[in-house]
CSV table of C-alpha atoms in Angstrom, one decimal:
chain,number,residue,atom,x,y,z
A,24,ASN,CA,0.0,0.0,0.0
A,25,ALA,CA,3.0,2.3,-0.3
A,26,GLY,CA,1.8,4.2,-3.5
A,27,VAL,CA,4.1,7.3,-3.9
A,28,THR,CA,6.8,7.7,-1.3
A,29,GLN,CA,8.8,10.9,-0.9
A,30,THR,CA,11.8,11.5,1.2
A,31,PRO,CA,12.6,13.5,3.2
A,32,LYS,CA,9.4,14.9,4.8
A,33,PHE,CA,11.2,18.0,6.1
A,34,GLN,CA,14.4,19.7,5.3
A,35,VAL,CA,16.1,23.0,6.2
A,36,LEU,CA,18.9,24.2,4.0
A,37,LYS,CA,21.1,27.2,3.9
A,38,THR,CA,21.3,29.4,0.8
A,39,GLY,CA,23.7,27.8,-1.7
A,40,GLN,CA,23.4,24.3,-0.3
A,41,SER,CA,22.3,21.5,-2.6
A,42,MET,CA,20.0,18.6,-2.0
A,43,THR,CA,18.0,15.9,-3.8
A,44,LEU,CA,14.4,15.1,-3.1
A,45,GLN,CA,13.7,11.4,-3.7
A,46,CYS,CA,10.4,9.9,-5.0
A,47,ALA,CA,9.5,6.3,-5.7
A,48,GLN,CA,6.2,4.8,-6.8
A,49,ASP,CA,5.2,1.1,-6.7
A,50,MET,CA,2.2,1.3,-9.0
A,51,ASN,CA,4.0,0.6,-12.3
A,52,HIS,CA,3.1,4.1,-13.6
A,53,ASN,CA,4.8,5.5,-16.6
A,54,SER,CA,4.3,9.2,-15.8
A,55,MET,CA,5.9,11.0,-12.8
A,56,TYR,CA,5.8,14.7,-11.8
A,57,TRP,CA,7.2,17.2,-9.4
A,58,TYR,CA,5.1,20.1,-8.2
A,59,ARG,CA,5.6,22.8,-5.7
A,60,GLN,CA,2.9,24.4,-3.6
A,61,ASP,CA,3.1,27.9,-2.3
A,62,PRO,CA,0.4,29.8,-0.4
A,63,GLY,CA,-2.2,31.4,-2.7
A,64,MET,CA,-0.6,29.8,-5.8
A,65,GLY,CA,-1.9,26.3,-5.9
A,66,LEU,CA,0.4,23.6,-7.2
A,67,ARG,CA,2.8,24.4,-10.0
A,68,LEU,CA,4.5,21.9,-12.2
A,69,ILE,CA,8.3,21.9,-12.0
A,70,TYR,CA,9.3,19.0,-14.2
A,71,TYR,CA,7.7,15.8,-15.4
A,72,SER,CA,8.6,12.5,-17.0
A,73,ALA,CA,6.0,11.1,-19.3
A,74,SER,CA,7.9,7.8,-19.5
A,75,GLU,CA,11.2,6.2,-18.4
A,76,GLY,CA,14.0,7.9,-20.2
A,77,THR,CA,12.3,11.2,-20.8
A,78,THR,CA,12.0,14.4,-18.8
A,79,ASP,CA,10.4,17.8,-19.7
A,80,LYS,CA,10.2,21.2,-18.1
A,81,GLY,CA,7.0,22.4,-16.5
A,82,GLU,CA,5.8,25.8,-15.6
A,83,VAL,CA,8.6,26.7,-13.0
A,84,PRO,CA,11.8,24.7,-13.8
A,85,ASN,CA,14.4,27.3,-13.1
A,86,GLY,CA,16.8,26.3,-10.3
A,87,TYR,CA,15.9,22.6,-10.5
A,88,ASN,CA,17.1,19.4,-12.2
A,89,VAL,CA,15.5,16.0,-12.4
A,90,SER,CA,16.5,12.5,-13.0
A,91,ARG,CA,14.3,9.6,-14.0
A,92,LEU,CA,16.5,6.9,-12.6
A,93,ASN,CA,14.2,4.0,-13.6
A,94,LYS,CA,10.5,3.4,-14.0
A,95,ARG,CA,9.9,3.6,-10.2
A,96,GLU,CA,12.1,6.6,-9.2
A,97,PHE,CA,12.1,10.3,-10.1
A,98,SER,CA,14.4,12.6,-8.2
A,99,LEU,CA,14.4,16.4,-8.0
A,100,ARG,CA,17.7,18.2,-7.3
A,101,LEU,CA,18.3,21.8,-6.1
A,102,GLU,CA,21.9,22.6,-7.0
A,103,SER,CA,22.2,25.9,-5.2
A,104,ALA,CA,19.2,26.5,-3.0
A,105,ALA,CA,17.6,29.9,-2.8
A,106,PRO,CA,15.1,31.3,-0.3
A,107,SER,CA,12.6,31.5,-3.2
A,108,GLN,CA,12.7,27.7,-3.3
A,109,THR,CA,11.1,27.5,0.2
A,110,SER,CA,8.0,25.5,-0.5
A,111,VAL,CA,6.2,22.2,-0.1
A,112,TYR,CA,7.2,19.8,-2.9
A,113,PHE,CA,4.9,17.0,-4.1
A,114,CYS,CA,5.8,14.1,-6.3
A,115,ALA,CA,3.0,12.4,-8.2
A,116,SER,CA,2.6,9.6,-10.6
A,117,GLY,CA,-0.1,8.3,-13.0
A,118,ARG,CA,-0.9,5.8,-15.7
A,119,GLN,CA,-0.1,6.7,-19.3
A,120,GLY,CA,-2.9,8.5,-21.2
A,121,ARG,CA,-5.5,11.1,-20.9
A,122,ASN,CA,-8.1,11.2,-18.2
A,123,GLU,CA,-6.0,9.3,-15.7
A,124,LYS,CA,-5.8,10.8,-12.2
A,125,LEU,CA,-2.5,11.5,-10.5
A,126,PHE,CA,-1.5,9.9,-7.2
A,127,PHE,CA,0.5,12.1,-4.9
A,128,GLY,CA,3.1,11.6,-2.3
A,129,SER,CA,2.8,13.1,1.2
A,130,GLY,CA,5.0,16.1,0.4
A,131,THR,CA,8.3,17.5,1.5
A,132,GLN,CA,8.4,20.8,3.4
A,133,LEU,CA,11.6,22.6,2.4
A,134,SER,CA,12.9,25.8,4.1
A,135,VAL,CA,15.8,27.6,2.6
A,136,LEU,CA,17.4,30.2,5.0
B,21,ALA,CA,-4.6,34.0,-18.9
B,22,GLN,CA,-5.2,31.7,-16.0
B,23,LYS,CA,-6.1,28.2,-17.2
B,24,ILE,CA,-7.9,27.3,-14.0
B,25,THR,CA,-9.6,30.0,-11.9
B,26,GLN,CA,-11.0,29.5,-8.4
B,27,THR,CA,-12.5,32.8,-7.3
B,28,GLN,CA,-13.4,31.8,-3.7
B,29,PRO,CA,-10.3,31.8,-1.5
B,30,GLY,CA,-12.4,30.8,1.5
B,31,MET,CA,-15.9,29.4,2.1
B,32,PHE,CA,-18.0,28.6,5.2
B,33,VAL,CA,-20.8,26.1,5.3
B,34,GLN,CA,-23.0,24.8,8.1
B,35,GLU,CA,-22.8,21.1,8.8
B,36,LYS,CA,-25.3,19.1,6.8
B,37,GLU,CA,-25.8,21.9,4.3
B,38,ALA,CA,-24.7,21.6,0.6
B,39,VAL,CA,-21.9,23.8,-0.7
B,40,THR,CA,-20.7,24.7,-4.2
B,41,LEU,CA,-17.1,25.4,-4.9
B,42,ASP,CA,-16.5,27.3,-8.2
B,43,CYS,CA,-14.1,26.5,-10.9
B,44,THR,CA,-13.8,28.0,-14.4
B,45,TYR,CA,-11.3,26.9,-17.0
B,46,ASP,CA,-9.8,28.0,-20.3
B,47,THR,CA,-8.6,25.7,-23.0
B,48,SER,CA,-8.8,25.4,-26.8
B,49,ASP,CA,-8.3,21.7,-26.7
B,50,PRO,CA,-11.6,19.9,-27.5
B,51,SER,CA,-10.5,16.9,-25.4
B,52,TYR,CA,-9.7,17.7,-21.8
B,53,GLY,CA,-10.4,16.4,-18.3
B,54,LEU,CA,-11.3,18.2,-15.1
B,55,PHE,CA,-10.4,17.0,-11.6
B,56,TRP,CA,-11.0,18.0,-8.1
B,57,TYR,CA,-8.6,17.2,-5.2
B,58,LYS,CA,-9.0,17.7,-1.5
B,59,GLN,CA,-6.1,18.7,0.7
B,60,PRO,CA,-6.8,18.4,4.5
B,61,SER,CA,-4.6,20.1,7.0
B,62,SER,CA,-2.4,17.0,7.1
B,63,GLY,CA,-1.3,17.9,3.6
B,64,GLU,CA,-2.0,14.9,1.4
B,65,MET,CA,-3.7,15.3,-1.9
B,66,ILE,CA,-6.9,13.2,-2.2
B,67,PHE,CA,-8.6,12.7,-5.6
B,68,LEU,CA,-12.3,13.3,-5.4
B,69,ILE,CA,-13.9,13.4,-8.8
B,70,TYR,CA,-13.3,13.5,-12.5
B,71,GLN,CA,-15.2,14.9,-15.5
B,72,GLY,CA,-14.2,14.4,-19.2
B,73,SER,CA,-15.0,17.0,-21.8
B,74,TYR,CA,-17.0,14.5,-23.8
B,75,ASP,CA,-18.9,13.0,-20.9
B,76,GLN,CA,-22.6,13.5,-21.4
B,77,GLN,CA,-23.6,13.3,-17.7
B,78,ASN,CA,-22.3,15.2,-14.7
B,79,ALA,CA,-19.9,13.1,-12.6
B,80,THR,CA,-20.9,12.0,-9.2
B,81,GLU,CA,-19.0,10.2,-6.4
B,82,GLY,CA,-20.9,9.7,-3.2
B,83,ARG,CA,-21.6,13.1,-1.7
B,84,TYR,CA,-19.5,14.8,-4.4
B,85,SER,CA,-20.9,15.9,-7.8
B,86,LEU,CA,-19.5,18.0,-10.5
B,87,ASN,CA,-21.8,20.6,-12.1
B,88,PHE,CA,-20.2,20.7,-15.6
B,89,GLN,CA,-21.3,23.5,-17.9
B,90,LYS,CA,-19.2,23.2,-21.0
B,91,ALA,CA,-20.4,26.3,-22.8
B,92,ARG,CA,-19.6,28.4,-19.7
B,93,LYS,CA,-16.4,26.5,-19.2
B,94,SER,CA,-17.2,25.9,-15.6
B,95,ALA,CA,-16.8,22.7,-13.5
B,96,ASN,CA,-18.1,23.5,-10.0
B,97,LEU,CA,-17.8,20.9,-7.2
B,98,VAL,CA,-21.0,20.3,-5.1
B,99,ILE,CA,-20.6,18.7,-1.7
B,100,SER,CA,-23.9,17.6,-0.3
B,101,ALA,CA,-24.6,17.1,3.4
B,102,SER,CA,-21.4,18.7,4.6
B,103,GLN,CA,-19.5,17.1,7.4
B,104,LEU,CA,-16.8,18.5,9.7
B,105,GLY,CA,-14.3,16.3,8.0
B,106,ASP,CA,-14.9,18.1,4.8
B,107,SER,CA,-13.0,21.1,6.1
B,108,ALA,CA,-10.0,21.3,3.8
B,109,MET,CA,-8.5,23.0,0.8
B,110,TYR,CA,-10.0,22.0,-2.5
B,111,PHE,CA,-8.2,22.3,-5.8
B,112,CYS,CA,-9.7,22.2,-9.3
B,113,ALA,CA,-7.3,20.9,-12.0
B,114,MET,CA,-7.3,20.4,-15.7
B,115,GLN,CA,-5.6,18.0,-18.1
B,116,GLU,CA,-5.3,18.9,-21.7
B,117,GLY,CA,-3.2,18.5,-24.8
B,118,GLY,CA,-2.4,14.8,-24.4
B,119,GLY,CA,-0.5,13.2,-21.5
B,120,ASN,CA,-1.8,13.5,-18.0
B,121,LYS,CA,-0.1,16.4,-16.4
B,122,LEU,CA,-2.4,18.6,-14.4
B,123,THR,CA,-2.7,22.4,-14.2
B,124,PHE,CA,-4.1,23.5,-10.8
B,125,GLY,CA,-6.2,26.4,-9.6
B,126,THR,CA,-5.2,28.4,-6.5
B,127,GLY,CA,-7.7,26.5,-4.3
B,128,THR,CA,-10.6,27.2,-2.0
B,129,GLN,CA,-10.4,26.8,1.7
B,130,LEU,CA,-13.6,25.3,3.0
B,131,LYS,CA,-14.6,25.4,6.7
B,132,VAL,CA,-17.5,23.4,7.9
B,133,GLU,CA,-19.2,24.8,11.0
B,134,LEU,CA,-21.5,23.3,13.6
C-alpha cells in the first residue's frame, strides 16, 4: 500500500546548499511529476517525466534538475538552494494517457534560510 | 490568462448543508479532463472526482458531484450534506493537450461549522 513515497518529509537548507528530493512509486506508472505548492498559488509543475528515459520542463523549472532513474524513481535536485525555493514539494505519478488521475506523495516541506 | 480559476479563497458552510465550490477553466483543446482534489490540514492530496469533456452526464462520487457547464467553461464541485471532516483546501485541476499532467487552480479553503 505504499503508493508514492517521498523523502525526506522535512528539510532545512542554507542558501547555496544542494540537495536531492527522492520519489518512488510502486504502481508501475509511466508518468511522474514534481510540483511545488506555495500559499495562494496552488500547485505548480516543475518537471515531469512522461515515460522512463524522458523528462520535460513544466511551468517553473528554473533552479531545479530532475533524473528519472528508472520506472519507479524520479528525483528532484536543487543545485544551489535559494530562499525563493522554500515551498512544499509534491511528487505524483499516473498511468499513461489522458483522463488518468494522479496519485500524490505526502509532500516535502523545504525551508531555505 | 489563467487556465484554471477558483475565485473563492475561502468558504464557510454549516454542517449538513450543501456547498458549491466554483471553478472555471480556459482551453482550446476539445478533449480535456477536469479533476477535483481535497487537501486536508495533514497535507496529502486526495482525488475526489473527474469529468471528461465528452462526458454527457455530470460526474458523481458519493456526496460529491460536478456541475459541468461546458459552454460556460465551468466545473463546479458540489458537496452535499457537509461534514466537519470536509473542512480542507479544495483544488480544481485540468488535463489537456495529451498526456496526463495537471494544471491546478489556486484552491478554495472550506470550513464546515456546527
